[in-house]
Coordinates of C-alpha atoms in Angstrom, one line a residue:
M158 CA -5.7 23.5 5.7
K159 CA -4.9 23.9 1.9
L160 CA -1.8 26.2 1.2
S161 CA -4.1 28.6 -0.8
R162 CA -6.5 29.1 2.5
Q163 CA -4.0 29.2 4.8
L164 CA -2.2 32.0 2.9
F165 CA -5.7 33.7 2.4
V166 CA -6.3 33.3 6.2
I167 CA -2.5 34.9 6.5
H168 CA -3.3 37.7 4.7
S169 CA -6.6 38.7 5.4
L170 CA -5.3 38.6 9.3
I171 CA -2.4 41.0 8.5
I172 CA -4.3 43.8 6.8
T173 CA -7.2 43.3 9.6
L174 CA -4.5 44.0 12.1
L175 CA -2.7 46.8 10.4
V176 CA -6.3 48.3 9.6
A177 CA -7.2 47.9 13.2
G178 CA -3.7 48.8 14.5
Y179 CA -3.5 52.3 12.6
A180 CA -6.8 53.2 13.2
W181 CA -6.5 52.4 17.2
L182 CA -3.0 54.8 17.9
S183 CA -4.7 57.4 14.8
L184 CA -7.6 57.6 17.4
L185 CA -5.1 57.6 20.7
N186 CA -2.8 60.3 19.2
V187 CA -6.2 62.5 17.9
R188 CA -7.7 62.1 21.9
Q189 CA -3.8 63.1 23.5
L190 CA -4.3 66.0 21.1
T191 CA -7.8 66.7 21.6
V192 CA -7.1 66.5 25.9
Q193 CA -4.5 68.8 25.6
E194 CA -7.2 71.6 23.7
L195 CA -9.7 71.0 26.1
V196 CA -7.2 71.7 29.0
N197 CA -6.1 74.8 27.9
Q198 CA -9.4 76.0 26.7
S199 CA -10.8 75.6 30.5
N200 CA -7.7 77.6 31.9
T201 CA -8.4 80.3 29.0
A202 CA -12.5 80.3 30.0
A203 CA -11.5 80.4 33.8
Q204 CA -8.9 83.2 33.2
Y205 CA -11.5 85.3 31.2
L206 CA -14.5 85.2 33.9
S207 CA -11.8 85.7 36.6
D208 CA -12.0 89.3 36.1
P209 CA -15.3 90.5 36.1
L210 CA -15.8 88.5 39.2
H211 CA -12.9 89.6 40.9
L212 CA -14.6 93.1 40.5
A213 CA -18.0 92.2 41.9
L214 CA -16.4 89.9 45.0
M215 CA -14.5 92.9 45.9
S216 CA -17.8 95.2 45.9
A217 CA -19.1 92.4 47.4
N218 CA -21.8 92.2 44.4
Q219 CA -23.8 89.0 44.6
E220 CA -26.1 90.0 41.9
L221 CA -23.2 90.9 39.9
Y222 CA -20.8 87.8 39.8
Q223 CA -23.8 85.3 39.3
A224 CA -25.2 87.1 36.2
K225 CA -21.9 86.7 35.1
I226 CA -21.3 83.3 35.7
D227 CA -25.0 82.2 34.5
S228 CA -24.0 84.7 30.7
F229 CA -20.9 82.5 30.6
Y230 CA -22.1 79.7 31.3
D231 CA -25.2 79.5 29.2
A232 CA -23.0 80.1 26.1
G233 CA -20.6 77.6 26.3
N234 CA -20.2 73.7 26.5
Y235 CA -19.4 73.6 30.3
S236 CA -20.6 70.9 32.8
R237 CA -19.5 73.3 36.1
I238 CA -18.6 76.9 36.5
S239 CA -18.2 76.6 40.6
L240 CA -17.5 80.0 42.4
F241 CA -15.4 79.2 46.3
A242 CA -15.5 81.4 49.0
A243 CA -11.6 81.8 50.5
D244 CA -12.5 80.2 53.6
A245 CA -11.5 76.8 55.5
T246 CA -14.3 74.7 54.2
K247 CA -14.6 76.5 50.7
S248 CA -17.9 77.0 50.7
V249 CA -19.8 77.5 47.8
L250 CA -20.7 81.0 46.7
Y251 CA -22.4 80.1 43.2
Q252 CA -22.7 77.3 40.8
R253 CA -23.7 76.0 37.7
T254 CA -23.6 72.3 36.6
D255 CA -25.5 69.9 34.2
L256 CA -24.5 66.9 33.3
S257 CA -27.5 65.7 31.1
A258 CA -26.4 66.7 28.0
T259 CA -25.4 63.1 26.0
A260 CA -22.7 63.1 23.7
G261 CA -24.7 61.3 21.1
V262 CA -22.0 59.2 20.2
P263 CA -21.9 55.0 21.4
L264 CA -21.8 53.5 24.8
W265 CA -19.3 51.4 23.4
F266 CA -17.1 53.9 22.3
Q267 CA -17.2 56.0 25.5
T268 CA -16.6 53.2 27.4
I269 CA -13.0 52.0 25.4
L270 CA -12.0 56.0 25.8
P271 CA -12.7 57.4 29.3
L272 CA -11.8 60.6 30.1
E273 CA -10.8 62.2 33.3
V274 CA -11.8 65.5 34.2
I275 CA -11.2 68.5 32.5
M276 CA -11.1 71.6 34.2
G277 CA -9.5 74.9 34.8
S278 CA -9.2 76.4 37.8
Q279 CA -8.3 80.7 39.0
E280 CA -7.7 82.6 42.4
L281 CA -9.3 86.0 43.4
Y282 CA -7.2 88.0 45.9
R283 CA -7.5 91.5 47.3
G284 CA -4.1 92.6 47.7
I285 CA -1.9 89.4 49.1
D286 CA -5.7 87.8 50.8
K287 CA -7.1 85.0 49.2
I288 CA -11.0 86.2 48.5
G289 CA -12.4 83.3 46.2
E290 CA -11.5 80.4 43.9
L291 CA -13.1 80.1 40.5
E292 CA -13.2 76.5 38.4
V293 CA -14.4 75.8 35.4
E294 CA -14.8 72.0 34.0
I295 CA -14.9 71.3 30.4
H296 CA -18.6 69.1 29.8
P297 CA -17.2 65.5 28.3
Y298 CA -19.9 65.4 25.6
A299 CA -17.8 67.9 23.1
F300 CA -14.6 65.4 23.8
Y301 CA -16.4 62.5 22.4
Q302 CA -18.6 64.2 19.9
F303 CA -15.4 65.4 18.4
I304 CA -13.0 62.2 18.9
W305 CA -16.8 60.1 17.1
R306 CA -16.0 62.2 14.2
Q307 CA -12.0 61.9 14.1
F308 CA -12.9 58.1 14.2
T309 CA -15.6 57.8 11.9
D310 CA -13.0 59.5 8.4
M311 CA -10.4 58.2 9.3
L312 CA -11.6 54.5 9.9
S313 CA -13.4 54.6 6.8
I314 CA -10.3 56.0 4.3
T315 CA -7.9 53.2 6.5
I316 CA -10.6 50.0 5.7
F317 CA -10.8 51.6 2.3
V318 CA -6.9 51.5 1.7
G319 CA -7.3 48.1 2.9
L320 CA -9.5 46.8 0.8
I321 CA -7.1 47.8 -1.9
A322 CA -4.1 45.6 -0.1
W323 CA -6.2 43.1 1.0
A324 CA -6.8 42.8 -3.4
L325 CA -3.6 43.5 -4.6
G326 CA -1.9 40.5 -2.0
L327 CA -5.1 38.5 -3.2
A328 CA -4.2 39.3 -6.5
L329 CA -0.2 38.3 -5.6
F330 CA -1.2 35.2 -4.3
N331 CA -3.2 33.6 -7.3
I332 CA 0.2 34.4 -9.2
V333 CA 2.6 32.6 -6.6
L334 CA -0.1 29.7 -6.3
R335 CA -1.2 28.8 -9.9
P336 CA 1.6 27.3 -10.3
I337 CA 1.8 25.4 -7.0
S338 CA -1.4 24.3 -7.7
A339 CA -0.7 23.0 -11.0
V340 CA 2.2 21.2 -9.7
Q341 CA 0.2 19.7 -6.8
R342 CA -2.8 18.3 -9.4
Q343 CA 0.3 16.9 -11.8
A344 CA 2.0 15.2 -8.6
A345 CA -1.8 13.4 -7.7
A346 CA -2.3 12.8 -11.9
V347 CA 1.0 10.7 -11.2
A348 CA 0.0 9.1 -8.3
N349 CA -3.1 8.1 -10.1
K350 CA -0.7 6.7 -13.5
H351 CA -1.6 9.5 -15.3
Y352 CA 1.1 11.9 -16.8
P353 CA -0.3 15.1 -17.8
Q354 CA 2.4 18.3 -18.4
I355 CA 1.9 21.3 -17.4
E356 CA 0.6 23.9 -19.4
T357 CA 0.1 27.0 -16.8
R358 CA 2.5 29.8 -16.9
S359 CA 3.0 32.3 -14.0
G360 CA 5.9 34.6 -15.7
I361 CA 7.8 34.5 -12.5
A362 CA 11.5 32.4 -14.0
E363 CA 12.0 30.7 -10.8
F364 CA 8.4 29.7 -11.5
E365 CA 9.0 28.9 -14.9
Q366 CA 11.8 26.4 -14.2
L367 CA 10.1 24.4 -11.3
I368 CA 7.7 23.4 -14.0
Q369 CA 9.4 22.9 -16.0
A370 CA 11.4 20.6 -14.1
H371 CA 8.2 18.9 -13.0
N372 CA 7.4 18.2 -16.4
D373 CA 10.6 16.5 -17.7
M374 CA 10.5 14.5 -14.0
T375 CA 7.0 13.0 -14.9
K376 CA 8.3 12.6 -18.3
Q377 CA 10.7 10.4 -16.9
I378 CA 8.2 8.6 -14.3
K379 CA 6.5 7.6 -17.4
I380 CA 9.3 6.0 -18.8
L381 CA 10.6 4.3 -15.9
F382 CA 6.8 3.1 -15.5
D383 CA 6.4 2.0 -18.5
T384 CA 9.8 0.0 -18.9
Q385 CA 9.6 -1.2 -15.9
Q386 CA 6.2 -2.6 -16.1
E387 CA 7.5 -4.4 -19.5
R388 CA 10.2 -5.8 -17.5
M389 CA 8.4 -7.0 -15.0
D390 CA 5.5 -8.6 -17.7
E391 CA 8.4 -10.4 -19.6
L392 CA 10.0 -11.4 -16.3
K393 CA 7.1 -13.2 -14.9
H394 CA 5.6 -14.3 -18.4
S395 CA 9.4 -15.7 -19.6
V396 CA 9.0 -18.0 -15.5
Y397 CA 5.3 -19.3 -15.6
H398 CA 4.7 -19.4 -19.1
D399 CA 5.7 -21.9 -22.0
T400 CA 7.6 -20.3 -24.9
V401 CA 5.4 -21.8 -27.1
S402 CA 1.8 -21.8 -26.5
G403 CA 1.7 -18.4 -24.0
L404 CA -0.4 -21.0 -21.5
P405 CA 0.7 -20.9 -17.9
N406 CA 3.4 -23.5 -17.3
R407 CA 4.0 -26.7 -15.2
E408 CA 5.3 -24.5 -12.0
Y409 CA 2.3 -22.6 -12.1
F410 CA -0.2 -25.2 -12.5
N411 CA 1.9 -27.0 -9.0
S412 CA 1.3 -24.1 -7.6
A413 CA -2.3 -23.4 -8.1
I414 CA -3.8 -26.6 -7.1
T415 CA -1.5 -26.6 -3.9
D416 CA -3.5 -22.9 -3.5
V417 CA -6.7 -24.8 -4.2
I418 CA -6.1 -27.5 -1.8
N419 CA -4.6 -26.0 1.1
T420 CA -7.5 -23.5 0.9
E421 CA -8.3 -22.5 4.9
N422 CA -12.4 -22.3 3.7
D423 CA -14.5 -25.2 3.5
K424 CA -14.0 -27.8 0.7
V425 CA -13.8 -26.1 -2.8
H426 CA -15.9 -27.9 -5.5
C427 CA -13.9 -28.3 -8.6
G428 CA -12.0 -30.6 -11.0
L429 CA -9.6 -31.0 -12.9
V430 CA -9.1 -32.4 -16.7
V431 CA -6.1 -33.3 -18.0
V432 CA -6.0 -33.1 -22.1
H433 CA -3.5 -35.9 -23.1
L434 CA -2.7 -35.2 -27.3
T435 CA -1.3 -38.8 -28.4
N436 CA 1.9 -38.9 -30.3
L437 CA 2.2 -34.8 -30.7
G438 CA 5.8 -35.0 -30.0
K439 CA 5.9 -37.8 -33.4
L440 CA 3.3 -34.8 -35.1
K441 CA 5.6 -31.5 -34.2
L442 CA 9.0 -33.6 -35.5
E443 CA 6.8 -34.9 -38.8
Q444 CA 4.4 -32.0 -39.5
G445 CA 6.6 -28.9 -38.3
F446 CA 6.2 -26.7 -35.9
P447 CA 3.3 -24.4 -37.4
T448 CA 1.4 -27.9 -37.5
Y449 CA 2.7 -28.3 -33.7
K450 CA 1.6 -24.5 -32.9
T451 CA -1.9 -25.0 -34.7
V452 CA -2.8 -28.0 -32.6
L453 CA -2.3 -26.0 -29.5
E454 CA -4.4 -23.6 -30.4
F455 CA -7.3 -25.6 -31.1
V456 CA -7.7 -27.0 -27.8
K457 CA -7.0 -23.5 -25.9
N458 CA -10.2 -22.4 -28.4
S459 CA -11.7 -25.3 -27.7
V460 CA -11.8 -24.6 -24.0
E461 CA -12.5 -21.1 -24.5
R462 CA -15.7 -21.8 -26.9
T463 CA -17.1 -24.3 -24.3
H464 CA -17.1 -22.3 -21.3
G465 CA -14.4 -19.4 -22.2
L466 CA -11.3 -19.1 -20.3
G467 CA -11.4 -16.5 -16.8
K468 CA -11.3 -16.8 -13.2
N469 CA -12.8 -20.3 -12.6
I470 CA -11.5 -21.9 -15.8
Q471 CA -8.0 -22.5 -16.2
L472 CA -6.0 -23.3 -18.9
F473 CA -2.0 -24.8 -18.4
Q474 CA 0.3 -26.2 -20.6
L475 CA 2.0 -28.9 -18.8
N476 CA 4.0 -30.6 -21.1
E477 CA 5.1 -31.2 -24.9
Q478 CA 2.0 -32.8 -25.0
E479 CA -0.9 -32.5 -22.3
M480 CA -3.0 -29.6 -21.2
G481 CA -4.6 -29.1 -18.1
V482 CA -7.9 -27.3 -17.2
L483 CA -8.5 -26.4 -13.7
L484 CA -12.0 -26.1 -13.0
L485 CA -13.3 -24.2 -10.0
H486 CA -16.1 -23.7 -8.4
F487 CA -17.4 -26.8 -10.5
G488 CA -20.2 -29.2 -9.3
A489 CA -19.8 -33.1 -10.1
Q490 CA -22.2 -32.5 -13.5
E491 CA -20.8 -29.8 -14.9
I492 CA -17.2 -31.6 -14.6
V493 CA -19.2 -34.5 -16.7
D494 CA -20.7 -32.1 -19.6
F495 CA -17.5 -29.8 -19.6
T496 CA -14.8 -33.2 -20.1
K497 CA -17.7 -34.1 -22.9
D498 CA -18.1 -31.1 -24.6
I499 CA -14.1 -30.6 -25.4
A500 CA -13.7 -34.5 -26.0
K501 CA -15.9 -34.0 -29.1
Q502 CA -14.1 -31.1 -30.1
M503 CA -10.9 -32.8 -30.5
V504 CA -12.7 -35.0 -32.9
D505 CA -12.8 -32.5 -35.5
C506 CA -8.9 -31.6 -35.4
T507 CA -8.2 -33.3 -37.8
P508 CA -3.9 -33.0 -37.6
L509 CA -4.2 -34.7 -34.0
K510 CA -6.8 -37.4 -35.3
I511 CA -4.2 -38.6 -38.2
Y512 CA -1.6 -39.7 -35.3
G513 CA -4.4 -40.9 -32.7
G514 CA -6.3 -38.1 -31.1
A515 CA -6.8 -36.5 -27.9
V516 CA -7.8 -38.0 -24.9
L517 CA -9.2 -37.0 -21.8
G518 CA -8.8 -37.9 -18.2
A519 CA -10.9 -36.1 -15.3
V520 CA -11.4 -36.1 -11.6
E521 CA -13.3 -33.8 -9.0
L522 CA -10.9 -32.7 -5.6
L523 CA -12.0 -34.8 -2.2
E524 CA -11.8 -33.4 0.7
T525 CA -8.5 -36.6 1.3
D526 CA -6.7 -35.5 -2.0
T527 CA -3.5 -34.1 -1.2
N528 CA -1.3 -33.0 -4.8
K529 CA 0.3 -36.2 -5.5
S530 CA -2.8 -38.2 -4.9
L531 CA -5.2 -35.9 -7.2
L532 CA -2.6 -36.3 -9.9
K533 CA -2.1 -39.3 -9.4
R534 CA -6.2 -40.1 -9.9
V535 CA -5.6 -37.9 -13.4
D536 CA -3.3 -40.3 -15.0
T537 CA -5.5 -43.4 -13.9
A538 CA -8.7 -42.2 -15.6
L539 CA -6.0 -41.2 -18.4
K540 CA -4.8 -45.0 -18.5
H541 CA -8.2 -46.4 -18.3
A542 CA -9.1 -44.2 -21.2
I543 CA -5.9 -45.6 -23.0
T544 CA -6.4 -49.0 -22.3
Q545 CA -10.1 -49.3 -23.0
G546 CA -10.1 -47.0 -26.6
K547 CA -12.3 -44.2 -25.2
R548 CA -11.9 -40.9 -25.6
F549 CA -12.5 -39.5 -22.2
Y550 CA -12.5 -41.2 -18.6
V551 CA -14.2 -39.8 -15.8
D552 CA -12.8 -40.7 -12.3
S553 CA -16.1 -42.7 -10.7
S554 CA -15.7 -40.1 -7.7
V555 CA -17.2 -37.4 -10.2
V556 CA -20.0 -40.2 -12.0
N557 CA -21.6 -41.1 -8.4
E558 CA -21.7 -37.0 -7.3
A559 CA -23.1 -36.0 -11.1
G560 CA -26.3 -34.2 -11.0
S561 CA -26.0 -32.8 -7.4
T562 CA -26.0 -29.4 -6.8
V563 CA -26.1 -27.5 -3.2
Y564 CA -29.1 -25.2 -4.7
G565 CA -31.2 -25.9 -7.4
S566 CA -32.6 -22.1 -8.1
K567 CA -31.8 -18.7 -7.5
G568 CA -35.2 -19.0 -5.0
E569 CA -33.3 -21.8 -3.1
L570 CA -30.2 -19.6 -3.0
L571 CA -31.8 -15.9 -1.5
A572 CA -34.2 -17.9 1.0
A573 CA -30.5 -19.6 2.2
M574 CA -28.9 -16.0 2.3
E575 CA -31.6 -15.5 4.0
T576 CA -31.7 -17.2 6.9
A577 CA -27.6 -17.9 6.8
R578 CA -25.7 -17.3 10.3
V579 CA -22.9 -15.3 9.4
E580 CA -19.9 -15.5 11.4
F581 CA -16.3 -13.8 11.0
F582 CA -13.1 -15.4 11.6
L583 CA -9.9 -12.7 12.4
Q584 CA -6.6 -13.3 10.9
P585 CA -4.1 -10.5 11.8
V586 CA -1.8 -8.7 9.3
V587 CA 1.4 -7.3 10.4
S588 CA 3.9 -4.7 8.6
T589 CA 7.1 -6.7 7.9
S590 CA 9.9 -4.0 9.5
Q591 CA 8.0 -3.9 13.1
N592 CA 5.7 -6.6 13.4
T593 CA 3.0 -4.1 13.5
L594 CA -0.7 -4.5 13.3
L595 CA -1.7 -3.1 10.1
F596 CA -5.2 -4.2 10.1
T597 CA -7.5 -7.7 10.5
E598 CA -8.6 -9.4 7.4
L599 CA -12.1 -11.0 8.2
Y600 CA -13.3 -14.6 6.6
T601 CA -16.6 -15.0 6.5
K602 CA -18.1 -18.6 7.0
L603 CA -22.1 -19.4 6.6
T604 CA -24.0 -22.0 8.5
V605 CA -27.5 -22.4 7.4
N606 CA -29.6 -24.6 9.7
D607 CA -27.4 -25.5 11.5
Q608 CA -24.5 -26.7 9.1
A609 CA -22.1 -25.8 7.3
V610 CA -21.8 -24.2 4.2
S611 CA -19.2 -23.8 1.8
L612 CA -19.2 -20.2 1.2
G613 CA -16.9 -20.6 -2.5
T614 CA -20.2 -22.6 -3.5
V615 CA -22.3 -20.0 -2.8
I616 CA -19.8 -17.6 -4.1
T617 CA -20.5 -19.4 -7.6
M618 CA -24.3 -20.4 -7.0
A619 CA -24.5 -15.9 -6.3
E620 CA -22.1 -15.2 -9.8
K621 CA -24.5 -18.0 -11.7
F622 CA -28.0 -16.1 -11.0
D623 CA -26.6 -12.3 -10.7
V624 CA -26.9 -12.2 -6.9
T625 CA -23.3 -11.5 -5.4
A626 CA -24.9 -8.3 -4.4
V627 CA -27.3 -9.3 -1.8
L628 CA -24.9 -12.0 -0.1
D629 CA -22.0 -9.3 0.1
Q630 CA -24.9 -6.7 1.2
R631 CA -25.9 -9.8 4.0
T632 CA -22.5 -9.9 5.2
L633 CA -21.5 -6.6 5.2
E634 CA -25.2 -6.0 7.1
E635 CA -23.3 -8.2 10.1
L636 CA -19.9 -6.4 10.3
H637 CA -21.9 -3.1 10.5
K638 CA -23.6 -4.5 13.4
H639 CA -20.4 -6.1 14.4
Y640 CA -19.2 -2.7 14.7
L641 CA -21.9 -0.7 16.4
F642 CA -21.8 -3.3 19.2
G643 CA -17.8 -3.0 19.6
A644 CA -17.0 -6.4 19.0
V645 CA -15.2 -5.6 16.0
A646 CA -12.6 -2.4 16.2
G647 CA -9.9 -1.3 14.3
K648 CA -9.0 -1.3 10.7
V649 CA -10.5 -4.2 9.5
S650 CA -10.7 -5.9 5.6
I651 CA -12.9 -7.9 4.2
N652 CA -14.1 -9.4 0.5
V653 CA -16.3 -7.6 -1.7
S654 CA -17.4 -9.2 -4.9
A655 CA -16.3 -7.2 -7.3
F656 CA -19.9 -7.5 -9.9
S657 CA -21.5 -6.5 -6.5
L658 CA -20.4 -2.9 -7.9
K659 CA -22.7 -3.3 -10.9
S660 CA -25.9 -2.7 -8.6
E661 CA -27.1 0.4 -8.6
E662 CA -29.1 -1.1 -5.6
F663 CA -26.2 -2.2 -3.6
M664 CA -24.1 0.8 -4.0
K665 CA -26.8 2.9 -2.7
W666 CA -27.3 0.7 0.0
L667 CA -23.2 0.8 0.9
V668 CA -23.2 4.5 0.4
E669 CA -25.8 5.3 3.1
M670 CA -24.2 3.1 5.2
L671 CA -21.1 4.2 4.5
E672 CA -22.8 7.5 5.1
S673 CA -24.1 6.8 8.6
S674 CA -21.0 4.9 10.2
P675 CA -18.1 7.3 9.0
G676 CA -15.9 5.6 12.0
L677 CA -16.3 1.9 10.0
A678 CA -16.0 3.4 7.1
N679 CA -12.4 5.2 8.0
N680 CA -11.5 1.8 8.9
L681 CA -13.1 -0.5 6.4
I682 CA -11.0 -2.0 3.6
M683 CA -12.7 -3.4 0.7
E684 CA -11.0 -6.5 -1.3
F685 CA -11.4 -7.0 -4.5
D686 CA -10.2 -10.3 -6.3
E687 CA -8.1 -9.4 -9.5
I688 CA -10.1 -11.5 -11.9
D689 CA -13.2 -10.2 -11.3
L690 CA -11.8 -6.4 -11.0
S691 CA -10.8 -6.9 -14.6
H692 CA -14.4 -7.8 -16.1
C693 CA -16.2 -5.0 -14.0
Q694 CA -16.4 -1.8 -16.1
T695 CA -17.4 -0.2 -13.4
A696 CA -14.6 -0.7 -11.2
R697 CA -13.1 2.5 -11.5
E698 CA -15.9 4.7 -10.4
A699 CA -17.4 2.8 -7.5
S700 CA -13.3 2.7 -6.6
F701 CA -13.1 6.3 -5.9
R702 CA -17.2 6.6 -4.6
I703 CA -16.2 4.2 -1.9
A704 CA -12.8 6.3 -1.6
N705 CA -13.5 9.3 -1.4
M706 CA -15.8 8.2 1.4
G707 CA -13.1 7.0 3.7
V708 CA -12.8 3.2 2.4
Q709 CA -9.8 1.9 1.5
I710 CA -9.3 -0.6 -1.6
A711 CA -7.5 -3.6 -2.3
I712 CA -6.6 -5.8 -5.0
D713 CA -7.0 -9.5 -3.7
H714 CA -5.3 -12.4 -5.6
F715 CA -3.0 -10.1 -7.6
G716 CA -0.6 -12.4 -10.2
R717 CA -3.2 -15.4 -10.6
G718 CA -4.0 -15.1 -13.9
S719 CA -2.2 -12.3 -17.0
S720 CA -2.6 -9.3 -15.1
S721 CA -0.6 -6.7 -14.6
L722 CA -1.1 -3.2 -12.4
A723 CA -1.8 -1.6 -16.3
R724 CA -5.7 -2.9 -15.7
F725 CA -5.6 -1.2 -12.7
S726 CA -4.0 2.1 -13.2
D727 CA -7.1 4.3 -13.3
M728 CA -8.5 3.0 -9.9
K729 CA -8.0 4.2 -6.7
V730 CA -6.2 1.4 -4.7
H731 CA -4.3 1.4 -1.6
W732 CA -3.5 -2.4 -1.1
L733 CA -2.2 -5.0 -3.2
K734 CA -2.0 -8.5 -2.0
L735 CA 0.1 -10.9 -4.0
D736 CA -0.9 -14.5 -5.1
S737 CA 0.1 -17.1 -2.5
R738 CA 2.0 -18.9 -5.4
Y739 CA 5.0 -17.0 -5.7
I740 CA 6.1 -17.0 -1.8
N741 CA 6.0 -21.0 -2.8
H742 CA 9.1 -20.5 -4.7
E743 CA 11.1 -18.5 -2.8
D744 CA 14.3 -21.1 -4.6
S745 CA 13.4 -19.3 -8.1
S746 CA 15.7 -16.4 -8.0
A747 CA 13.5 -15.3 -11.1
N748 CA 10.3 -15.6 -9.0
K749 CA 12.3 -13.3 -6.3
D750 CA 13.3 -10.9 -9.1
Y751 CA 9.6 -10.3 -9.7
L752 CA 8.9 -10.0 -6.2
S753 CA 11.3 -7.4 -5.4
M754 CA 10.8 -5.6 -8.1
I755 CA 6.6 -5.6 -8.0
C756 CA 6.6 -4.7 -4.0
D757 CA 9.8 -1.8 -5.2
L758 CA 7.2 -0.3 -7.8
V759 CA 3.4 -0.4 -6.1
D760 CA 5.2 1.4 -3.1
K761 CA 6.2 4.3 -5.0
L762 CA 2.9 4.4 -6.5
G763 CA 1.6 4.7 -2.5
V764 CA 0.2 1.5 -2.4
N765 CA 0.9 -1.5 0.2
A766 CA 2.1 -4.3 -0.7
V767 CA 0.8 -7.6 1.2
I768 CA 2.1 -11.0 0.8
P769 CA -0.3 -13.6 2.7
N770 CA -0.4 -17.4 3.3
I771 CA 3.5 -17.3 5.1
E772 CA 3.7 -20.7 7.2
T773 CA 7.2 -20.9 7.8
H774 CA 10.3 -18.9 8.3
T775 CA 12.5 -18.6 5.8
Q776 CA 8.5 -17.5 3.5
L777 CA 9.1 -14.5 6.1
D778 CA 12.7 -13.7 5.3
L779 CA 11.7 -13.8 2.1
A780 CA 8.4 -11.3 2.3
K781 CA 10.8 -8.7 3.7
E782 CA 13.8 -9.3 1.9
V783 CA 11.8 -8.9 -1.6
G784 CA 10.1 -5.5 0.5
A785 CA 7.0 -6.2 1.4
Y786 CA 5.1 -3.6 3.2
G787 CA 3.1 -6.3 5.6
V788 CA 2.5 -10.2 5.8
Q789 CA 0.1 -12.5 6.9
G790 CA -0.6 -16.7 7.6
F791 CA -0.7 -19.5 10.5
L792 CA 2.8 -18.5 11.0
I793 CA 1.4 -14.6 12.3
A794 CA -1.5 -15.8 13.4
K795 CA -4.3 -18.3 12.5
P796 CA -7.4 -17.4 12.0
L797 CA -9.7 -16.8 15.1
S798 CA -13.8 -16.5 16.0
I799 CA -15.1 -13.5 16.4
Y800 CA -17.0 -15.2 19.5
E801 CA -14.0 -16.4 20.9
Q802 CA -12.1 -13.2 21.0
I803 CA -15.2 -10.9 22.6

């Protein structure tokens, strides 16, 4: 419960108790005084009536004492007047009684204020001999009527005073809570990488000092974050990028190739094209550095014009005169077409043409490929092109498969997704400190007509035909079914395409599904690829929308491209999964510094850093040393089919 609500409840409760307590104590005091007054009244009445009754008894005049009792009874508010003989049985000589009259007050009021009998008595004597006894009992309705009037008057006044005190208390709370709420909002904004200054003023010196201290602290946090971000970007760029072209270097390239080859999913359709810039070193020496840099920019612009640099096309500076293009999720024919387009454009580079032009070698990744064999085949393709005097040479494995695609149309792809069998493989993510389970990641496997289909291929085709929302909905529907059947328990994560967030129909379905299963929503982590998110304009709005329903957001493969945390400063992020290439270079001190810096920074921002693909104890020790919150990989546990765990 919020502090404002707590104070409101406590304040209202105190005022209510004070009002009720004061009213009750006042009522008890009035009751005591009233009872005492009625006792005195009954005794006085008995004394007043005893003289005429004494004379009547002395003269044995029955009619006289009956008349006296009747007149006295009818004139007062007595419930009983009794005259008793002085014999041993105390026989009644005459009595008037009537309890039918009511006080006209609520029954509950009479219940909480029970009244004992109020009675006065007087003994009558002839000399020293007792000749009778008189008892006068006051009727209770008089008491209740008086007390009720007193109670309503006191309660009205007390409630009025209580309301004034309550209103004054609320005004005081507002003065106190306003700066506290402002500080709270500022802290929440800082957690989301915004740094506002508090303009609210309370007029209280202590709170003014608190606000000033928080404003100063917010400024320092912004300076610290910006400085660390700049340092982190510079450090990352210096380690993995060429100093001249600014492109990812050979070390980054080797790590990327290793990731593709060692992927845990089915075969990824991809290719590698190496652009050999003939005699570029000689050109640099004779024509100068500006011309050399112009050639590098020409190659980069050619790749961008052909297909655009991004998630599926990555350009690397391998050495002084060779550049590599990694084509992810490219079919054989697409690799051939891309190579031809680049070769044609290289002819137009006049400075390079004078020194021999460019030669391209292209290969497709095979299931049996290793890092070494893939690079050897692309070198062989380059040698063939050079020896045969061609502008490019495509490895025969690519040519033999050219023109074949998995799904030729959008309709075929949708039909395959509709009938596909979805199977989940579970792999735990554990904490580095206590080795306890943080959550379980679900990997998806699709089977169409009893044949396993490459998920990477399906995703690529889905992006091509703009139906990623259909694929993600199909996967999440299966997850929902498993959750309802109890096959999925605890916190789980699943990969979702950021491009699906653009679909209003998908978002509407997703919100309805999460609302119908709040238990699943509160235990679900949606992982989005870093590069996909950077191209999704609706990522911020969608992340807050689903996060408000209990879903946690994770950024996957962080660091694959040239992104920074600033790109996601407006998003609601709970988990950050670093790209696995950073853990494969544990001997690099600069890489270790980068990992330490990013883990420390995201921890300050309230985001948990996870390092995946942990396969050795050395990598695990490094993950612990750099401060990673969680780890995942074959060393921890291999992915296991959900059907093997049921």
